[in-house]
Structure formats: C-alpha cells, structure tokens
Amino acid sequence: MGSELIFRGHETQPVDDAYSPKPHKPWLTVTRPIHYMLREQRLLFVLLGVIIATLFFTFVPSSSPSASSSSVSYESLPISYFERESKIPAYHHRVAAAVHSVGKVPLGIKRKGLRIVVTGGAGFVGSHLVDRLIARGDSVIVVDNFFTGRKENVMHHFGNPRFELIRHDVVEPLLLEVDQIYHLACPASPVHYKFNPVKTIKTNVVGTLNMLGLAKRVGARFLLTSTSEVYGDPLQHPQKETYWGNVNPIGVRSCYDEGKRTAETLTMDYHRGAGVEALRKEPLTVYGDGKQTRSFQYVSDLVEGLIRLMEGEHVGPFNLGNPGEFTMLELAKVVQETIDPDARIEYRPNTEDDPHKRKPDISRAKDQLGWEPKVDLRKGLPLMVSDFRQRIFGDQKEKATVA
Ligand SMILES: O=c1ccn([C@@H]2O[C@H](COP(=O)(O)OP(=O)(O)O[C@H]3OC[C@@H](O)[C@H](O)[C@H]3O)[C@@H](O)[C@H]2O)c(=O)[nH]1
C-alpha cells in the first residue's frame, strides 16, 4: 500500500520502452535548478525579495547624515514614531523623543499629519487654531458642547476627511487616539462663566482632568489655554509667569479664576501643559470709571504662540499676550477711531472684584519660543471686525488677513 502511494506518479507517466539516454548537456546542471526554483519555489523568491528590501531600508537611511544625527527633522518623521513614543509617560515630550530617535525611515516617505484634538474648537480662538492646523495638513477632531461655540465657525471644514466634529461635554470622559491635545473648552466671558458657576468650575476641573487623563493614556502632548484672570487683581505689574496672583477665592469670579488656577495645578501635576494669556473681548460698554487696564492681542498672534508651545519642548505657564496696555476708556476710543465713530460709550457700574490693571510680561515667550505679537490693537480691531463679519454674514470680500 505504502509503495503504491510512493510510486503512483511514476505509474501515470508514459513509459518509453525505446528509451536511450540523451547526451550530457553541462549547462543543464545550472539552468535546471533555476527553472525548478522559478517554477516550484516562487515563495522562496518572495522571501528573498523581502529580505533584500529590509536590508536596504535598514542600512541605507541610517547611513545618510540626516537620519543618523539628532538633527533629524521632526517634519520628516513618520507617524509610527509618534505611535511608538506613546508608551512613554505623559510628562516626556514626544516631540523631543522623536527628535532624538535615529530614524530608519524609508526614503521618500513624508511625515503624515498629526492627529490633534481641539476642545472648544468651535469657539473664537479654537476655530482660528483649527483653520491653521487643517491648512498645514493635520487631522483635527473638534470636541465642543456648543455652549458658546458655533457650528458655523468650523462648517467650512465639513466634508474634509481630515476634519471631525464631536458634540461632547468635556466633563464626561472621552477616549480618542491622538498625538496632541489643545484644551480650550471653557465658558470664557464673565457673562458666560457666571451663568452657571458650579458648571464653570466643574468644566475647568473635571474637564481638564479628563483631557489630562486622555493625554496620559495615549501619550499625547497637552496644552491648556489658561487666562490672565489667574493673576486676579495683580499686585505686580506687568505680570510674569512666576507671579502667583491675587485672587479672591470666594468671589463671583472665582469659579473661572480659581477654576483655571486649578486647571493649571492639575496640568503641572501631570508634569505637562502650559498656561497662556487668553484673548479677551470687551464690549463698548465701559464698567466703572473705565480706568482699569487690559492688554489685547490679535487671534493670529495667539494661535501662532499656541502652536509654537505645542511643537516645542517647554513645560509650564507662558504668557502669550500683547503688552500694549489700554484703559477701558482708551479701548472704547480706539474702537470709535478705527471702527465706528458713532459708537456710543455707555457707563455701567463696575462688576465685583474687577482687576485694576493687567499687562503680561512676555519675556519668557520671547526668549524661549522666539514669539512676540505682531498685530497691535489699532491694526487688529478692524481685522477682528471683518473676521466676525465674514463668519457671521459669510462676506467673502471682508476676509481678514494679516500682512
Ligand atoms: O463646558 C464647555 C464650555 C464651553 N465650551 C466651548 O468652548 C469654546 C470657548 O470658546 P469661546 O468662543 O466662548 O471663547 P474663546 O475662544 O475666547 O476662549 C478661549 O480663551 C479664553 C479661555 O478661557 C478659553 O479656555 C479659550 O477657549 C466654545 O466653543 C464653547 O462652546 C465647551 O466645549 N464646553
């Protein structure tokens, strides 16, 4: 039985009784195995190909100077480097780790865009930030509960496969795979944050905890937009990042001030993050005698600073603001000069705990980020107005641009 099986093939072959051996052809000893391998061992060739390709990609890039030194460009790294680094603790900067990686990067393969979450991305600052990130090729997920944000601010990205919008309240946990988190979600103006103070502080504390937890879990770099309100009614002027502030912990503003301060505490407790001086918008209504001072910056300057902070290696609070200091009355007059000479100034009683003066010391941002604002108030106000017109009325001619 066994022999039958072994010899079955021979049985099916025609037997040539008149067989006579052919003369010996020496080249056949070489070509026969090749033919045989070509015919029967195709898998072997596939494997050989894979090995050759692997050896090529292993040795060629590492011998090129750009891949073997620490000057490897962050831009040229593939997404896999970021994924691999996601196992490091949150306080390690993934960008720094990527810069020091010796990349075995297949030649000619460009860095894929980053995956970035922007909470509060449907708001004023957030939507400008989203525009910049999408424009440079990244994939952006906006997380917003639309408390003050508007879908219209990001609607022009609908249909773009690199853009996603999630209606979500950051006080609830959220799990996403991302490389960077810009955490902006928060009621931002006194009217809004005083509307429901407990919700405001909850958003700042629980919302920030959730986003920090996410950052830690996926190894994403985290950036918190804080506010100059953390300085309260400052006793130091201008305010450096090292100043601890003068805040009333039980006043009507404390849901926001202390909320942001706690958010900064949490961020630093996670050994990462950065505080920024956020842009403030004031109506033409002047509260009190109008002598209290504030500093204003144009949103493109802020967005530029946020991106530099995110892309760099720094940890800790940074003032991103325009040191130009204006009293509220001066601001109202600049609005009249640059936007509407007929605008009326209306005085109202001042709100409780309103800080007397505010002006950021931006030397840290200048030294460490090489950042400083470019657009002053007089130039920025008309740009802001045309930007709002364009957003609200869709007026294409009014598109705001900064030289
Ligand atoms: O609980 C909330 C509250 C607010 N938000 C969203 O957060 C965004 C805030 O944007 P706004 O346009 O109101 O305000 P801004 O863009 O000026 O705020 C920015 O500067 C001030 C900082 O305190 C804010 O954290 C920052 O986002 C809105 O889109 C709002 O809907 C949430 O997603 N969840």
Short mmCIF file of C-alpha atoms and ligand atoms in Angstrom, two decimals:
data_model
loop_
_atom_site.label_atom_id
_atom_site.label_comp_id
_atom_site.label_asym_id
_atom_site.label_seq_id
_atom_site.Cartn_x
_atom_site.Cartn_y
_atom_site.Cartn_z
CA MET A 1 0.00 0.00 0.00
CA GLY A 2 2.73 2.33 1.01
CA SER A 3 4.75 1.67 -2.11
CA GLU A 4 1.68 2.26 -4.24
CA LEU A 5 1.39 5.72 -2.84
CA ILE A 6 5.06 6.42 -3.35
CA PHE A 7 5.13 5.35 -6.91
CA ARG A 8 1.77 6.49 -8.15
CA GLY A 9 3.25 9.38 -10.06
CA HIS A 10 5.61 7.10 -11.95
CA GLU A 11 2.72 4.92 -12.90
CA THR A 12 0.95 7.79 -14.64
CA GLN A 13 3.99 8.73 -16.69
CA PRO A 14 4.26 7.27 -20.20
CA VAL A 15 6.93 4.75 -20.32
CA ASP A 16 9.08 4.89 -23.39
CA ASP A 17 10.31 1.42 -23.99
CA ALA A 18 12.70 2.63 -26.62
CA TYR A 19 14.40 4.99 -24.19
CA SER A 20 18.02 5.84 -24.82
CA PRO A 21 19.91 8.31 -22.66
CA LYS A 22 20.48 11.77 -24.30
CA PRO A 23 23.98 13.16 -24.49
CA HIS A 24 25.00 15.08 -21.39
CA LYS A 25 24.49 18.90 -21.65
CA PRO A 26 26.59 20.61 -18.99
CA TRP A 27 24.61 23.93 -18.91
CA LEU A 28 21.54 21.98 -17.92
CA THR A 29 23.05 21.35 -14.50
CA VAL A 30 22.89 25.11 -13.93
CA THR A 31 19.66 26.04 -15.65
CA ARG A 32 17.66 23.10 -14.39
CA PRO A 33 17.72 24.10 -10.74
CA ILE A 34 16.96 27.70 -11.74
CA HIS A 35 13.99 26.58 -13.82
CA TYR A 36 12.96 24.35 -11.00
CA MET A 37 13.17 27.13 -8.45
CA LEU A 38 11.40 29.53 -10.72
CA ARG A 39 8.64 27.04 -11.28
CA GLU A 40 8.30 25.49 -7.87
CA GLN A 41 9.90 27.82 -5.33
CA ARG A 42 8.27 31.14 -6.03
CA LEU A 43 7.67 31.70 -2.34
CA LEU A 44 11.40 31.49 -1.76
CA PHE A 45 11.90 34.39 -4.15
CA VAL A 46 9.27 36.45 -2.43
CA LEU A 47 11.08 35.89 0.87
CA LEU A 48 14.41 36.77 -0.70
CA GLY A 49 12.89 40.00 -2.01
CA VAL A 50 11.60 40.90 1.43
CA ILE A 51 15.00 40.25 3.00
CA ILE A 52 16.79 42.39 0.40
CA ALA A 53 14.28 45.22 0.86
CA THR A 54 14.61 45.02 4.65
CA LEU A 55 18.40 45.14 4.45
CA PHE A 56 18.18 48.10 2.08
CA PHE A 57 15.86 50.12 4.30
CA THR A 58 17.82 49.18 7.41
CA PHE A 59 21.21 50.29 6.16
CA VAL A 60 20.62 52.98 3.56
CA PRO A 61 18.75 55.59 5.67
CA SER A 62 20.93 55.13 8.76
CA SER A 63 23.99 55.83 6.69
CA SER A 64 22.56 59.11 5.48
CA PRO A 65 23.56 62.07 7.68
CA SER A 66 20.06 63.43 8.09
CA ALA A 67 18.73 60.24 9.60
CA SER A 68 21.61 59.31 11.82
CA SER A 69 22.12 62.54 13.72
CA SER A 70 19.98 64.23 16.33
CA SER A 71 19.22 66.89 13.74
CA VAL A 72 16.62 64.56 12.24
CA SER A 73 13.79 66.79 11.19
CA TYR A 74 10.62 66.37 13.16
CA GLU A 75 8.75 67.14 9.98
CA SER A 76 10.24 64.15 8.24
CA LEU A 77 9.35 61.55 10.85
CA PRO A 78 6.61 59.09 10.05
CA ILE A 79 3.60 58.66 12.26
CA SER A 80 4.93 55.38 13.60
CA TYR A 81 7.48 57.24 15.66
CA PHE A 82 4.76 59.08 17.45
CA GLU A 83 2.83 55.89 17.99
CA ARG A 84 5.87 54.18 19.39
CA GLU A 85 6.55 57.06 21.75
CA SER A 86 3.01 56.88 23.08
CA LYS A 87 4.19 54.41 25.68
CA ILE A 88 6.38 56.98 27.45
CA PRO A 89 4.99 58.82 30.48
CA ALA A 90 2.93 61.88 29.69
CA TYR A 91 5.49 64.32 31.05
CA HIS A 92 8.04 63.28 28.47
CA HIS A 93 7.72 65.33 25.36
CA ARG A 94 7.01 63.18 22.46
CA VAL A 95 8.46 65.75 20.13
CA ALA A 96 11.77 65.69 21.99
CA ALA A 97 11.79 61.91 21.93
CA ALA A 98 11.12 61.90 18.21
CA VAL A 99 13.90 64.39 17.54
CA HIS A 100 16.44 62.15 19.24
CA SER A 101 15.27 58.99 17.51
CA VAL A 102 17.61 57.52 14.96
CA GLY A 103 15.17 57.12 12.15
CA LYS A 104 15.10 54.13 9.89
CA VAL A 105 12.76 56.00 7.68
CA PRO A 106 12.17 54.68 4.19
CA LEU A 107 13.50 57.30 1.84
CA GLY A 108 10.93 59.46 0.15
CA ILE A 109 8.22 58.82 2.73
CA LYS A 110 6.91 62.08 4.16
CA ARG A 111 5.69 62.60 7.72
CA LYS A 112 1.97 62.04 7.95
CA GLY A 113 -0.10 64.78 9.52
CA LEU A 114 -0.66 64.68 13.24
CA ARG A 115 -3.94 63.73 14.85
CA ILE A 116 -4.99 66.63 17.01
CA VAL A 117 -7.93 67.24 19.35
CA VAL A 118 -9.05 70.82 19.91
CA THR A 119 -11.60 71.07 22.74
CA GLY A 120 -13.61 74.27 22.43
CA GLY A 121 -12.63 74.22 18.76
CA ALA A 122 -15.95 75.71 17.67
CA GLY A 123 -15.22 78.85 19.68
CA PHE A 124 -13.42 82.03 18.71
CA VAL A 125 -9.80 81.12 19.43
CA GLY A 126 -10.34 77.42 18.80
CA SER A 127 -11.76 77.82 15.31
CA HIS A 128 -8.84 80.02 14.23
CA LEU A 129 -6.49 77.40 15.58
CA VAL A 130 -8.35 74.65 13.70
CA ASP A 131 -8.02 76.62 10.44
CA ARG A 132 -4.24 76.76 10.87
CA LEU A 133 -3.89 73.08 11.76
CA ILE A 134 -6.04 71.90 8.86
CA ALA A 135 -4.19 74.23 6.48
CA ARG A 136 -0.85 72.66 7.38
CA GLY A 137 -2.13 69.13 6.74
CA ASP A 138 -3.03 67.76 10.16
CA SER A 139 -6.17 65.81 11.08
CA VAL A 140 -8.30 67.67 13.58
CA ILE A 141 -11.07 66.48 15.88
CA VAL A 142 -13.08 69.31 17.40
CA VAL A 143 -14.76 68.48 20.71
CA ASP A 144 -17.30 71.09 21.75
CA ASN A 145 -20.60 71.20 23.63
CA PHE A 146 -21.62 74.39 21.74
CA PHE A 147 -22.24 76.31 24.97
CA THR A 148 -20.87 79.43 23.29
CA GLY A 149 -19.25 77.91 20.21
CA ARG A 150 -20.95 77.83 16.82
CA LYS A 151 -21.02 75.13 14.20
CA GLU A 152 -20.73 77.88 11.60
CA ASN A 153 -17.19 78.62 12.83
CA VAL A 154 -15.97 75.25 11.56
CA MET A 155 -18.58 74.42 8.91
CA HIS A 156 -16.20 75.22 6.06
CA HIS A 157 -14.25 72.08 7.02
CA PHE A 158 -17.26 69.76 6.73
CA GLY A 159 -16.60 67.13 4.08
CA ASN A 160 -12.85 67.31 4.62
CA PRO A 161 -11.74 63.78 5.58
CA ARG A 162 -9.14 65.28 7.92
CA PHE A 163 -11.81 67.05 9.98
CA GLU A 164 -14.24 65.66 12.56
CA LEU A 165 -16.66 67.41 14.87
CA ILE A 166 -17.92 65.79 18.07
CA ARG A 167 -20.63 67.32 20.24
CA HIS A 168 -19.35 66.35 23.64
CA ASP A 169 -19.09 67.91 27.07
CA VAL A 170 -15.55 67.56 28.39
CA VAL A 171 -16.83 66.87 31.91
CA GLU A 172 -17.57 63.40 30.54
CA PRO A 173 -14.58 61.17 29.73
CA LEU A 174 -13.67 60.65 26.11
CA LEU A 175 -11.27 58.20 24.52
CA LEU A 176 -9.54 59.11 21.27
CA GLU A 177 -6.23 58.16 19.69
CA VAL A 178 -4.39 61.43 19.17
CA ASP A 179 -0.92 62.96 19.19
CA GLN A 180 -1.73 66.39 20.59
CA ILE A 181 -4.49 67.94 22.70
CA TYR A 182 -5.26 71.64 22.73
CA HIS A 183 -7.66 72.07 25.67
CA LEU A 184 -9.65 75.28 25.20
CA ALA A 185 -13.17 74.27 26.22
CA CYS A 186 -14.49 76.62 28.88
CA PRO A 187 -17.07 79.37 29.27
CA ALA A 188 -14.78 82.31 28.55
CA SER A 189 -16.51 85.63 29.26
CA PRO A 190 -17.87 86.85 32.63
CA VAL A 191 -21.45 86.67 31.36
CA HIS A 192 -20.99 83.04 30.38
CA TYR A 193 -18.88 81.78 33.24
CA LYS A 194 -21.10 83.40 35.84
CA PHE A 195 -24.21 81.91 34.20
CA ASN A 196 -23.65 78.60 35.98
CA PRO A 197 -20.62 78.97 38.29
CA VAL A 198 -20.65 75.37 39.50
CA LYS A 199 -20.66 74.12 35.91
CA THR A 200 -17.83 76.53 35.11
CA ILE A 201 -15.55 75.19 37.82
CA LYS A 202 -16.59 71.64 37.00
CA THR A 203 -15.64 72.20 33.36
CA ASN A 204 -12.27 73.55 34.42
CA VAL A 205 -11.52 70.87 36.98
CA VAL A 206 -13.26 67.71 35.79
CA GLY A 207 -12.96 68.65 32.11
CA THR A 208 -9.23 69.30 32.44
CA LEU A 209 -8.76 66.10 34.45
CA ASN A 210 -10.48 64.12 31.72
CA MET A 211 -8.35 65.65 28.99
CA LEU A 212 -5.16 65.18 31.00
CA GLY A 213 -6.16 61.56 31.63
CA LEU A 214 -6.60 61.12 27.90
CA ALA A 215 -3.23 62.77 27.21
CA LYS A 216 -1.52 60.47 29.69
CA ARG A 217 -3.25 57.39 28.36
CA VAL A 218 -2.36 57.94 24.73
CA GLY A 219 0.93 59.79 25.34
CA ALA A 220 -0.27 63.00 23.69
CA ARG A 221 1.28 66.41 24.29
CA PHE A 222 -1.17 68.63 26.14
CA LEU A 223 -1.74 72.35 26.05
CA LEU A 224 -4.15 74.22 28.32
CA THR A 225 -5.29 77.71 27.45
CA SER A 226 -5.49 79.46 30.76
CA THR A 227 -6.17 83.15 31.24
CA SER A 228 -4.71 86.32 32.71
CA GLU A 229 -7.53 86.05 35.25
CA VAL A 230 -5.29 83.68 37.20
CA TYR A 231 -3.40 86.80 38.30
CA GLY A 232 -6.63 88.20 39.79
CA ASP A 233 -6.23 91.86 40.76
CA PRO A 234 -2.44 91.80 40.46
CA LEU A 235 -0.09 93.44 42.94
CA GLN A 236 2.77 93.00 40.47
CA HIS A 237 2.81 94.89 37.18
CA PRO A 238 3.40 93.73 34.50
CA GLN A 239 2.75 90.12 35.44
CA LYS A 240 5.41 87.45 34.95
CA GLU A 241 4.52 83.77 34.81
CA THR A 242 6.19 83.36 38.19
CA TYR A 243 3.70 85.72 39.85
CA TRP A 244 1.18 83.76 41.92
CA GLY A 245 -1.64 86.26 41.62
CA ASN A 246 -4.05 87.96 43.93
CA VAL A 247 -7.35 86.18 43.57
CA ASN A 248 -10.45 86.28 45.73
CA PRO A 249 -11.17 82.56 46.25
CA ILE A 250 -14.83 83.05 47.19
CA GLY A 251 -15.87 85.90 44.92
CA VAL A 252 -18.23 85.80 41.96
CA ARG A 253 -15.33 85.46 39.52
CA SER A 254 -13.60 82.67 41.37
CA CYS A 255 -15.49 79.90 39.51
CA TYR A 256 -13.43 80.98 36.49
CA ASP A 257 -10.26 82.35 38.13
CA GLU A 258 -9.85 79.54 40.61
CA GLY A 259 -11.14 77.05 38.05
CA LYS A 260 -8.34 77.99 35.67
CA ARG A 261 -5.82 78.07 38.51
CA THR A 262 -6.83 74.54 39.49
CA ALA A 263 -6.65 73.52 35.84
CA GLU A 264 -3.08 74.84 35.80
CA THR A 265 -2.35 72.97 39.04
CA LEU A 266 -3.67 69.74 37.55
CA THR A 267 -1.73 70.31 34.36
CA MET A 268 1.50 70.83 36.27
CA ASP A 269 0.65 67.88 38.50
CA TYR A 270 0.64 65.81 35.35
CA HIS A 271 4.04 67.43 34.67
CA ARG A 272 2.99 68.91 31.43
CA GLY A 273 0.99 71.71 29.86
CA ALA A 274 1.23 75.41 29.57
CA GLY A 275 -0.79 78.42 30.58
CA VAL A 276 -1.41 81.23 28.18
CA GLU A 277 -2.87 84.62 28.44
CA ALA A 278 -6.09 84.33 26.52
CA LEU A 279 -7.57 86.94 24.31
CA ARG A 280 -10.27 88.98 25.93
CA LYS A 281 -13.11 90.70 24.15
CA GLU A 282 -14.79 93.70 25.73
CA PRO A 283 -17.95 95.39 24.59
CA LEU A 284 -18.15 99.17 24.12
CA THR A 285 -19.90 99.20 27.45
CA VAL A 286 -17.48 100.67 29.99
CA TYR A 287 -17.74 99.34 33.51
CA GLY A 288 -16.83 101.61 36.42
CA ASP A 289 -14.73 104.71 35.62
CA GLY A 290 -13.01 102.96 32.73
CA LYS A 291 -9.53 103.45 34.21
CA GLN A 292 -8.85 99.75 34.70
CA THR A 293 -6.32 98.48 32.17
CA ARG A 294 -6.17 95.40 29.99
CA SER A 295 -3.97 94.11 27.18
CA PHE A 296 -5.33 92.78 23.91
CA GLN A 297 -3.83 90.63 21.24
CA TYR A 298 -4.95 89.61 17.79
CA VAL A 299 -6.03 86.00 17.49
CA SER A 300 -3.44 85.05 14.83
CA ASP A 301 -0.65 86.04 17.25
CA LEU A 302 -2.19 83.85 19.96
CA VAL A 303 -2.64 80.89 17.60
CA GLU A 304 0.98 81.22 16.45
CA GLY A 305 2.09 81.17 20.10
CA LEU A 306 -0.10 78.16 20.93
CA ILE A 307 1.34 76.18 18.04
CA ARG A 308 4.95 77.10 18.94
CA LEU A 309 4.33 75.99 22.50
CA MET A 310 2.79 72.72 21.40
CA GLU A 311 5.56 71.98 18.90
CA GLY A 312 8.38 72.87 21.30
CA GLU A 313 9.68 71.09 24.35
CA HIS A 314 8.74 73.52 27.09
CA VAL A 315 6.61 72.73 30.11
CA GLY A 316 4.88 75.28 32.32
CA PRO A 317 2.96 78.52 32.03
CA PHE A 318 3.69 81.04 29.30
CA ASN A 319 2.13 84.49 28.94
CA LEU A 320 1.01 84.86 25.34
CA GLY A 321 -0.33 88.36 25.15
CA ASN A 322 0.28 91.81 23.79
CA PRO A 323 1.93 94.04 26.40
CA GLY A 324 0.21 97.08 24.89
CA GLU A 325 -1.79 98.35 27.88
CA PHE A 326 -5.04 100.27 27.44
CA THR A 327 -7.58 101.61 29.89
CA MET A 328 -11.10 100.51 29.07
CA LEU A 329 -11.90 104.08 28.11
CA GLU A 330 -8.93 104.17 25.73
CA LEU A 331 -10.10 100.89 24.23
CA ALA A 332 -13.57 102.29 23.64
CA LYS A 333 -11.98 105.31 21.95
CA VAL A 334 -9.79 103.15 19.71
CA VAL A 335 -12.96 101.26 18.72
CA GLN A 336 -14.58 104.57 17.84
CA GLU A 337 -11.50 105.69 15.86
CA THR A 338 -10.92 102.51 13.93
CA ILE A 339 -14.37 101.02 13.55
CA ASP A 340 -17.33 103.22 14.26
CA PRO A 341 -17.01 106.94 15.10
CA ASP A 342 -20.70 106.97 16.02
CA ALA A 343 -20.43 104.18 18.58
CA ARG A 344 -21.72 105.28 21.97
CA ILE A 345 -19.82 104.71 25.16
CA GLU A 346 -22.12 103.51 27.86
CA TYR A 347 -21.03 103.55 31.51
CA ARG A 348 -22.25 100.85 33.86
CA PRO A 349 -21.48 100.08 37.50
CA ASN A 350 -18.34 98.01 37.76
CA THR A 351 -18.52 94.32 38.46
CA GLU A 352 -17.26 92.87 41.72
CA ASP A 353 -13.55 92.07 42.00
CA ASP A 354 -12.74 93.63 38.64
CA PRO A 355 -8.92 93.74 38.46
CA HIS A 356 -7.46 97.27 38.31
CA LYS A 357 -4.71 96.56 35.84
CA ARG A 358 -3.39 93.77 33.70
CA LYS A 359 -0.39 93.59 31.41
CA PRO A 360 1.59 90.47 30.57
CA ASP A 361 5.33 90.22 30.89
CA ILE A 362 6.13 88.20 27.77
CA SER A 363 9.91 87.91 28.13
CA ARG A 364 9.68 84.15 28.73
CA ALA A 365 7.77 83.62 25.46
CA LYS A 366 10.22 85.90 23.63
CA ASP A 367 13.30 84.12 24.98
CA GLN A 368 12.12 80.54 24.83
CA LEU A 369 9.66 80.49 21.94
CA GLY A 370 11.06 83.34 19.86
CA TRP A 371 7.49 84.59 19.89
CA GLU A 372 6.08 88.06 20.15
CA PRO A 373 2.85 89.60 18.94
CA LYS A 374 2.90 91.34 15.58
CA VAL A 375 -0.54 92.92 15.37
CA ASP A 376 -1.24 95.87 17.65
CA LEU A 377 -4.69 96.93 18.81
CA ARG A 378 -5.26 99.62 16.18
CA LYS A 379 -4.37 97.23 13.37
CA GLY A 380 -6.11 94.24 14.93
CA LEU A 381 -9.51 95.71 15.75
CA PRO A 382 -10.60 96.33 12.13
CA LEU A 383 -9.28 92.89 11.21
CA MET A 384 -11.32 91.38 14.01
CA VAL A 385 -14.45 93.16 12.85
CA SER A 386 -14.04 91.95 9.27
CA ASP A 387 -13.31 88.44 10.54
CA PHE A 388 -16.57 88.43 12.51
CA ARG A 389 -18.48 89.86 9.55
CA GLN A 390 -17.13 87.12 7.39
CA ARG A 391 -18.03 84.45 9.93
CA ILE A 392 -21.49 85.75 10.68
CA PHE A 393 -22.60 87.07 7.29
CA GLY A 394 -20.30 84.97 5.10
CA ASP A 395 -18.99 88.15 3.48
CA GLN A 396 -16.11 86.88 1.33
CA LYS A 397 -14.84 90.36 0.46
CA GLU A 398 -14.29 91.10 4.13
CA LYS A 399 -11.89 88.20 4.65
CA ALA A 400 -9.46 89.23 7.35
CA THR A 401 -5.81 88.96 6.51
CA VAL A 402 -2.72 89.86 8.40
CA ALA A 403 0.27 91.13 6.47
O1 LIG B 1 -18.37 73.38 29.04
C1 LIG B 1 -18.00 73.92 27.99
C2 LIG B 1 -17.95 75.31 27.81
C3 LIG B 1 -17.55 75.83 26.61
N1 LIG B 1 -17.20 75.01 25.59
C4 LIG B 1 -16.77 75.55 24.31
O2 LIG B 1 -15.54 76.23 24.49
C5 LIG B 1 -15.42 77.23 23.48
C6 LIG B 1 -14.96 78.53 24.11
O3 LIG B 1 -14.85 79.48 23.08
P1 LIG B 1 -15.37 80.98 23.16
O4 LIG B 1 -15.53 81.49 21.77
O5 LIG B 1 -16.55 81.09 24.08
O6 LIG B 1 -14.18 81.72 23.91
P2 LIG B 1 -12.65 81.88 23.49
O7 LIG B 1 -12.33 81.13 22.25
O8 LIG B 1 -12.33 83.32 23.54
O9 LIG B 1 -11.96 81.16 24.74
C7 LIG B 1 -10.59 80.98 24.81
O10 LIG B 1 -9.99 81.99 25.57
C8 LIG B 1 -10.36 82.03 26.95
C9 LIG B 1 -10.10 80.72 27.63
O11 LIG B 1 -10.61 80.73 28.93
C10 LIG B 1 -10.76 79.60 26.89
O12 LIG B 1 -10.39 78.39 27.51
C11 LIG B 1 -10.33 79.62 25.46
O13 LIG B 1 -11.04 78.69 24.73
C12 LIG B 1 -16.82 77.34 22.82
O14 LIG B 1 -16.78 76.72 21.56
C13 LIG B 1 -17.72 76.59 23.77
O15 LIG B 1 -18.87 76.04 23.15
C14 LIG B 1 -17.24 73.64 25.74
O16 LIG B 1 -16.93 72.89 24.82
N2 LIG B 1 -17.63 73.12 26.94
#
